Structure formats: structure tokens, C-alpha cells
């Protein structure tokens, strides 16, 4: 996999000591299982805030500035503040999508799991734009792809997809069934 981008890595200067490889915890981020929330709680610099409509995330610095911080100094100070506790201290590396910076011999791996059906519904709802106009302006190609599934095929909910698109008795067109 690819190395973890520097903006996602922890600031090791804020830890009391460097954690030996044989005591380290590799945090494995699994999408739609609260992995971002857990990762942020462990001190990783993921999208630890949202831009207000649930579409994408924003950097920690922006989050601090939007929520009461007054300048870049406040934001920088926030990113240097150590997350309290031993688990954040020992969770030194992360596996996220195709990005991997864990030791090959990490002592422990931390996974957050979820009921697969709830994870599927969450992923379906997360992928669906809440603001179609904003989605169109932000990424026209993605807009066309999601519009084809959610709007043109009428799969507004997971129930619609299951009942009309996946069920043999569904009334979706062959094109929509293939999407």
C-alpha cells in the first residue's frame, strides 16, 4: 500500500516517549464503522470535523478556526495537544484504505466493527449527496454517476434498491439493475 500522508500522521513530539515496535498498536480504519471518530479520538489527523452538510471532511485546523479558534496559532496549538490516555499513546500507526504505515510486526491491531447490514445502509446513505446542486458543482463526474443511481433509477433508499433493483420481482429497468 501507499504510505500514510504526513497530514494524517500523529505529531510524535506530543507523545511522552517513542513507542517500541513490539508494544505498538496499529489502528485499522474500516469504513462506515465509526473508524474516523475512533481515529480522531486516538489522535490521528483524519477528517475530524465536517463541513456542515456531511459531505466530506475538513482539516483539524479549519475545524478549530470554525469552532472558536481565532487564528492559525490556535489551530496549530490544538493539533499539538496530546490526546490523553495510554491507547492513544500506543496507537502509533494506521491502516486506512490503500494507505498503510503500520509496522509489519505491530504487537496489536485495533479494529472497529459493525453489523454488516447497518454498515451497508450507512455506506449507501453516506454516498448519496444531500445537496445535489453542490455535488454537481464540486464533482460533475461523480454527480452524474450518483444521479443515475439515486434519481434516474429511483433508488432513493436502501429499501428501494433492495425491493426494485435487486429483487427478481422488482420493477426497475435492466439498465438500473446493472448499475
XYZ file of N, CA and C in Angstrom:
537
model
N 0.808 -1.194 0.000
C 0.000 0.000 0.000
C 0.844 1.247 0.000
N 0.185 2.345 -0.073
C 0.841 3.649 -0.078
C 1.146 4.088 1.347
N 2.174 4.919 1.542
C 2.447 5.418 2.892
C 1.379 6.409 3.334
N 1.195 6.498 4.624
C 0.227 7.426 5.204
C 0.683 8.850 4.932
N -0.169 9.707 4.355
C 0.242 11.096 4.102
C 0.596 11.798 5.413
N 1.530 12.715 5.348
C 2.004 13.385 6.563
C 0.883 14.120 7.286
N -0.111 14.641 6.559
C -1.188 15.380 7.219
C -2.078 14.482 8.067
N -2.038 13.160 7.843
C -2.852 12.234 8.634
C -2.089 11.663 9.821
N -0.764 11.781 9.797
C 0.051 11.179 10.846
C -0.053 11.958 12.145
N 0.271 11.283 13.209
C 0.308 11.899 14.532
C 1.566 12.739 14.674
N 1.505 13.706 15.539
C 2.665 14.513 15.877
C 3.387 13.789 17.009
N 4.462 13.096 16.683
C 5.132 12.259 17.670
C 5.797 13.064 18.782
N 6.047 14.350 18.552
C 6.642 15.181 19.597
C 5.705 15.338 20.794
N 4.406 15.175 20.584
C 3.464 15.358 21.684
C 3.354 14.121 22.582
N 3.921 12.998 22.156
C 3.889 11.787 22.977
C 5.015 11.823 24.000
N 4.773 11.201 25.128
C 5.765 11.197 26.200
C 7.021 10.446 25.793
N 6.856 9.392 25.030
C 8.012 8.615 24.592
C 7.692 7.958 23.262
N 8.721 7.564 22.569
C 8.512 6.820 21.329
C 8.158 5.385 21.721
N 7.096 4.877 21.143
C 6.611 3.540 21.490
C 7.409 2.499 20.710
N 7.982 1.517 21.407
C 8.712 0.454 20.707
C 7.775 -0.333 19.791
N 8.320 -0.807 18.699
C 7.542 -1.558 17.715
C 6.802 -2.729 18.351
N 7.444 -3.429 19.290
C 6.835 -4.601 19.911
C 5.705 -4.252 20.880
N 5.463 -2.962 21.139
C 4.361 -2.536 22.002
C 3.337 -1.675 21.258
N 3.566 -1.455 19.986
C 2.717 -0.530 19.234
C 1.367 -1.146 18.860
N 0.402 -0.276 18.659
C -0.937 -0.670 18.221
C -1.161 -0.065 16.842
N -1.527 -0.897 15.893
C -1.881 -0.425 14.554
C -3.393 -0.283 14.501
N -3.863 0.924 14.264
C -5.298 1.168 14.142
C -5.711 0.905 12.699
N -6.653 -0.011 12.497
C -7.144 -0.358 11.162
C -8.498 0.313 10.978
N -8.542 1.295 10.093
C -9.768 2.046 9.840
C -10.626 1.273 8.842
N -11.809 0.867 9.264
C -12.770 0.201 8.389
C -13.889 1.194 8.142
N -14.147 1.489 6.887
C -15.141 2.499 6.535
C -16.533 2.199 7.068
N -17.204 3.249 7.506
C -18.582 3.214 7.987
C -18.751 2.373 9.256
N -17.710 2.357 10.094
C -17.800 1.658 11.374
C -17.398 2.576 12.525
N -17.499 3.867 12.332
C -17.060 4.888 13.295
C -15.541 4.963 13.345
N -14.884 4.476 12.314
C -13.424 4.481 12.270
C -12.825 5.873 12.327
N -13.441 6.840 11.651
C -12.922 8.207 11.691
C -13.038 8.781 13.089
N -14.155 8.550 13.745
C -14.334 9.054 15.106
C -13.316 8.437 16.053
N -13.109 7.131 15.935
C -12.126 6.455 16.783
C -10.724 6.954 16.439
N -10.433 7.075 15.148
C -9.123 7.571 14.726
C -8.840 8.962 15.261
N -9.833 9.837 15.217
C -9.662 11.187 15.762
C -9.444 11.136 17.267
N -10.174 10.259 17.953
C -10.006 10.118 19.399
C -8.619 9.586 19.746
N -8.027 8.826 18.837
C -6.681 8.300 19.061
C -5.606 9.319 18.687
N -6.021 10.445 18.114
C -5.068 11.493 17.776
C -4.631 11.525 16.329
N -5.175 10.658 15.482
C -4.832 10.710 14.068
C -5.553 11.884 13.427
N -4.943 12.486 12.447
C -5.497 13.682 11.846
C -6.299 13.307 10.603
N -7.437 12.693 10.837
C -8.349 12.350 9.759
C -9.260 13.539 9.519
N -10.386 13.338 8.890
C -11.371 14.409 8.746
C -12.174 14.464 10.049
N -11.596 15.132 11.023
C -12.128 15.130 12.384
C -13.202 16.182 12.597
N -13.740 16.727 11.584
C -14.865 17.641 11.627
C -15.586 17.478 10.317
N -16.722 18.113 10.172
C -17.407 18.069 8.881
C -17.648 19.482 8.428
N -17.970 19.610 7.171
C -18.186 20.945 6.637
C -19.640 21.394 6.773
N -20.378 20.755 7.657
C -21.727 21.222 7.962
C -22.834 20.451 7.285
N -22.534 19.816 6.147
C -23.603 19.076 5.486
C -23.282 17.601 5.347
N -22.230 17.161 6.021
C -21.892 15.748 5.991
C -21.186 15.310 4.732
N -20.878 16.240 3.824
C -20.208 15.889 2.583
C -18.730 16.162 2.755
N -17.955 15.126 2.944
C -16.519 15.290 3.107
C -16.150 15.823 4.466
N -14.882 15.944 4.703
C -14.413 16.443 5.978
C -13.499 17.630 5.799
N -13.126 18.233 6.895
C -12.205 19.346 6.847
C -11.056 19.087 7.799
N -9.981 19.783 7.585
C -8.795 19.591 8.399
C -9.033 20.033 9.834
N -8.234 19.491 10.732
C -8.336 19.851 12.140
C -8.178 21.356 12.314
N -7.227 21.960 11.596
C -7.001 23.387 11.730
C -8.253 24.182 11.369
N -8.909 23.807 10.271
C -10.132 24.504 9.874
C -11.222 24.312 10.917
N -11.313 23.099 11.463
C -12.317 22.803 12.470
C -12.123 23.696 13.695
N -10.887 23.864 14.129
C -10.591 24.724 15.275
C -10.973 26.159 14.961
N -10.621 26.623 13.777
C -10.926 28.008 13.404
C -12.428 28.244 13.301
N -13.164 27.250 12.802
C -14.603 27.406 12.659
C -15.340 27.305 13.982
N -14.722 26.668 14.972
C -15.398 26.433 16.239
C -14.773 27.191 17.406
N -14.406 28.438 17.176
C -13.987 29.280 18.288
C -12.532 29.669 18.289
N -11.682 28.962 17.549
C -10.287 29.380 17.463
C -10.211 30.684 16.685
N -9.245 31.512 16.991
C -9.212 32.830 16.365
C -8.199 32.952 15.252
N -7.210 32.086 15.220
C -6.198 32.223 14.179
C -5.446 30.913 13.989
N -4.473 30.926 13.082
C -3.706 29.728 12.793
C -2.923 29.243 14.017
N -2.545 30.179 14.913
C -1.813 29.792 16.117
C -2.672 28.898 16.994
N -3.967 29.250 17.180
C -4.878 28.405 17.954
C -5.000 27.027 17.314
N -5.097 27.012 15.985
C -5.240 25.742 15.277
C -3.985 24.899 15.437
N -2.826 25.507 15.284
C -1.577 24.765 15.427
C -1.439 24.238 16.851
N -1.807 25.044 17.843
C -1.738 24.613 19.247
C -2.649 23.419 19.485
N -3.839 23.444 18.875
C -4.785 22.340 19.037
C -4.209 21.050 18.470
N -3.553 21.127 17.310
C -3.028 19.911 16.698
C -1.826 19.364 17.449
N -1.201 20.176 18.327
C -0.060 19.706 19.110
C -0.481 19.166 20.475
N -1.722 19.341 20.843
C -2.182 18.881 22.147
C -2.306 17.370 22.123
N -1.669 16.702 23.061
C -1.690 15.240 23.097
C -3.067 14.737 23.503
N -3.499 13.677 22.851
C -4.727 13.010 23.240
C -4.421 12.217 24.504
N -5.177 12.412 25.593
C -4.844 11.739 26.844
C -5.084 10.231 26.788
N -4.360 9.500 27.616
C -4.573 8.068 27.754
C -3.477 7.244 27.115
N -3.415 5.982 27.535
C -2.386 5.083 27.011
C -2.701 4.584 25.608
N -3.961 4.272 25.314
C -4.291 3.756 23.987
C -3.924 4.756 22.891
N -4.263 6.050 23.036
C -3.805 6.992 22.009
C -2.280 7.068 21.907
N -1.605 6.932 23.031
C -0.142 6.992 23.010
C 0.446 5.791 22.271
N -0.126 4.611 22.482
C 0.426 3.397 21.890
C -0.098 3.117 20.483
N -1.185 3.779 20.090
C -1.707 3.629 18.723
C -0.934 4.586 17.830
N 0.180 4.104 17.338
C 1.112 4.991 16.648
C 0.977 4.996 15.136
N 0.365 3.981 14.570
C 0.285 3.873 13.118
C -1.124 3.462 12.702
N -1.387 3.607 11.394
C -2.746 3.380 10.931
C -2.751 2.742 9.547
N -3.764 1.898 9.339
C -4.064 1.346 8.020
C -5.407 1.942 7.618
N -5.451 2.629 6.477
C -6.665 3.317 6.030
C -6.764 3.163 4.515
N -7.786 2.442 4.047
C -7.976 2.172 2.614
C -6.700 1.518 2.062
N -6.067 2.128 1.054
C -4.842 1.562 0.497
C -3.598 2.142 1.161
N -3.792 2.934 2.207
C -2.679 3.589 2.883
C -2.305 2.764 4.111
N -1.019 2.464 4.221
C -0.565 1.564 5.279
C 0.752 2.071 5.835
N 0.782 2.399 7.120
C 2.071 2.766 7.704
C 2.333 2.021 9.002
N 1.687 0.871 9.181
C 1.890 0.064 10.385
C 3.194 -0.722 10.272
N 3.768 -1.029 11.411
C 4.917 -1.921 11.409
C 4.442 -3.302 10.960
N 5.272 -4.009 10.252
C 4.898 -5.368 9.854
C 4.737 -6.277 11.061
N 5.430 -5.941 12.145
C 5.346 -6.757 13.352
C 4.692 -5.980 14.491
N 3.677 -5.188 14.187
C 2.979 -4.472 15.258
C 2.480 -5.475 16.279
N 2.574 -5.115 17.546
C 2.173 -6.036 18.612
C 0.671 -6.269 18.613
N -0.094 -5.230 18.312
C -1.555 -5.311 18.382
C -2.172 -4.580 17.196
N -3.385 -4.994 16.869
C -4.170 -4.327 15.838
C -5.522 -3.990 16.432
N -5.982 -2.782 16.221
C -7.272 -2.337 16.735
C -8.229 -2.142 15.561
N -9.318 -2.900 15.570
C -10.369 -2.799 14.564
C -11.646 -2.331 15.243
N -12.453 -1.571 14.538
C -13.813 -1.258 14.977
C -14.714 -1.937 13.958
N -15.628 -2.765 14.431
C -16.513 -3.491 13.520
C -17.960 -3.075 13.768
N -18.821 -3.454 12.856
C -20.220 -3.067 12.922
C -21.064 -4.142 12.253
N -22.322 -4.218 12.625
C -23.248 -5.127 11.963
C -23.159 -4.864 10.455
N -22.891 -5.899 9.643
C -22.709 -5.684 8.204
C -23.898 -5.013 7.508
N -25.109 -5.346 7.917
C -26.279 -4.722 7.303
C -26.336 -3.228 7.626
N -26.066 -2.872 8.874
C -26.052 -1.455 9.253
C -24.927 -0.713 8.544
N -23.792 -1.377 8.354
C -22.671 -0.777 7.638
C -23.045 -0.521 6.177
N -23.725 -1.467 5.556
C -24.157 -1.321 4.168
C -25.129 -0.153 4.012
N -26.102 -0.061 4.894
C -27.078 1.036 4.843
C -26.376 2.369 5.063
N -25.458 2.410 5.997
C -24.714 3.636 6.265
C -23.908 4.062 5.044
N -23.237 3.119 4.408
C -22.449 3.439 3.214
C -23.340 3.948 2.094
N -24.496 3.321 1.921
C -25.439 3.745 0.884
C -25.898 5.176 1.134
N -26.286 5.462 2.363
C -26.767 6.807 2.695
C -25.650 7.842 2.652
N -24.449 7.465 3.040
C -23.309 8.382 3.032
C -22.956 8.779 1.604
N -23.048 7.820 0.699
C -22.665 8.054 -0.694
C -23.653 8.962 -1.424
N -24.877 8.996 -0.948
C -25.934 9.773 -1.609
C -25.799 11.265 -1.246
N -25.607 12.123 -2.241
C -25.476 13.558 -1.946
C -26.722 14.115 -1.262
N -26.507 14.946 -0.266
C -27.622 15.620 0.409
C -27.979 16.909 -0.308
N -27.001 17.488 -0.970
C -27.200 18.727 -1.712
C -26.756 18.468 -3.151
N -27.732 18.165 -4.009
C -27.417 17.769 -5.386
C -26.726 18.888 -6.154
N -27.139 20.117 -5.961
C -26.535 21.240 -6.679
C -25.067 21.404 -6.293
N -24.795 21.299 -5.005
C -23.405 21.410 -4.534
C -22.572 20.257 -5.085
N -23.137 19.062 -5.091
C -22.443 17.894 -5.627
C -22.114 18.094 -7.099
N -23.045 18.653 -7.848
C -22.840 18.897 -9.278
C -21.691 19.870 -9.497
N -21.619 20.915 -8.682
C -20.560 21.914 -8.825
C -19.213 21.396 -8.341
N -19.224 20.587 -7.315
C -17.991 20.106 -6.697
C -17.309 19.032 -7.542
N -18.095 18.098 -8.088
C -17.528 16.994 -8.849
C -18.559 16.517 -9.874
N -18.580 17.146 -11.046
C -19.607 16.816 -12.054
C -19.652 15.338 -12.454
N -18.507 14.687 -12.549
C -18.494 13.270 -12.944
C -19.162 12.396 -11.877
N -18.820 12.641 -10.622
C -19.422 11.897 -9.520
C -20.919 12.194 -9.446
N -21.283 13.438 -9.676
C -22.691 13.847 -9.675
C -23.481 13.021 -10.686
N -22.987 12.909 -11.900
C -23.695 12.164 -12.946
C -23.831 10.685 -12.574
N -22.780 10.137 -11.990
C -22.809 8.721 -11.612
C -23.833 8.474 -10.497
N -23.825 9.318 -9.474
C -24.757 9.101 -8.369
C -26.182 9.465 -8.759
N -26.334 10.481 -9.589
C -27.673 10.859 -10.050
C -28.314 9.703 -10.813
N -27.518 9.010 -11.607
C -28.038 7.876 -12.377
C -28.598 6.795 -11.450
N -27.925 6.550 -10.346
C -28.378 5.502 -9.427
C -29.531 5.970 -8.549
N -29.349 7.102 -7.901
C -30.316 7.543 -6.891
C -31.559 8.197 -7.490
N -31.388 8.992 -8.522
C -32.521 9.755 -9.063
C -33.170 9.041 -10.242
N -32.387 8.765 -11.288
C -32.955 8.179 -12.502
C -33.519 6.780 -12.271
N -32.879 6.019 -11.392
C -33.380 4.669 -11.108
C -34.388 4.660 -9.971
N -34.494 5.755 -9.266
C -35.466 5.835 -8.184
C -35.076 5.068 -6.936
N -33.775 4.848 -6.760
C -33.299 4.146 -5.566
C -32.970 5.176 -4.490
N -33.990 5.836 -3.989
C -33.810 6.894 -3.004
C -33.372 6.339 -1.649
N -33.810 5.131 -1.344
C -33.438 4.494 -0.074
C -32.892 3.104 -0.356
N -32.284 2.524 0.636
C -31.785 1.165 0.506
C -32.948 0.202 0.271
N -34.084 0.497 0.878
C -35.290 -0.320 0.674
C -35.698 -0.313 -0.805
N -35.643 0.867 -1.449
C -35.970 0.965 -2.879
C -35.010 0.120 -3.714
N -33.726 0.197 -3.393
C -32.732 -0.574 -4.131
C -32.994 -2.077 -3.972
N -33.247 -2.510 -2.745
C -33.479 -3.936 -2.495
C -34.775 -4.419 -3.150
N -35.846 -3.643 -2.990
C -37.161 -4.068 -3.492
C -37.283 -3.990 -5.000
N -36.751 -2.929 -5.585
C -36.956 -2.713 -7.018
C -35.746 -3.057 -7.879
N -34.552 -2.920 -7.323
C -33.357 -3.142 -8.124
C -32.744 -4.515 -7.975
N -32.833 -5.079 -6.794
C -32.182 -6.370 -6.553
C -33.148 -7.545 -6.548
N -34.381 -7.302 -6.199
C -35.375 -8.365 -6.126
C -35.767 -8.842 -7.530
N -35.932 -10.159 -7.708
C -36.379 -10.667 -9.014
C -37.759 -10.128 -9.390
N -38.539 -9.731 -8.396
C -39.878 -9.200 -8.656
C -39.887 -7.678 -8.783
N -38.721 -7.048 -8.716
C -38.641 -5.587 -8.780
C -39.023 -5.042 -10.143
N -39.371 -3.770 -10.180
C -39.839 -3.165 -11.423
C -38.818 -2.224 -12.059
N -37.544 -2.343 -11.705
C -36.509 -1.481 -12.285
C -36.132 -1.954 -13.674
N -35.674 -1.007 -14.482
C -35.220 -1.348 -15.828
C -33.947 -2.182 -15.745
N -33.610 -2.826 -16.841
C -32.399 -3.646 -16.902
C -31.153 -2.767 -16.699
N -31.174 -1.559 -17.222
C -30.047 -0.618 -17.054
C -29.830 -0.326 -15.572
N -30.925 -0.055 -14.859
C -30.809 0.254 -13.421
C -30.371 -0.960 -12.628
N -30.793 -2.126 -13.026
C -30.378 -3.338 -12.313
C -28.876 -3.569 -12.444
N -28.294 -3.150 -13.560
C -26.865 -3.339 -13.804
C -26.015 -2.294 -13.102
N -26.601 -1.158 -12.751
C -25.820 -0.101 -12.097
C -25.448 -0.546 -10.725
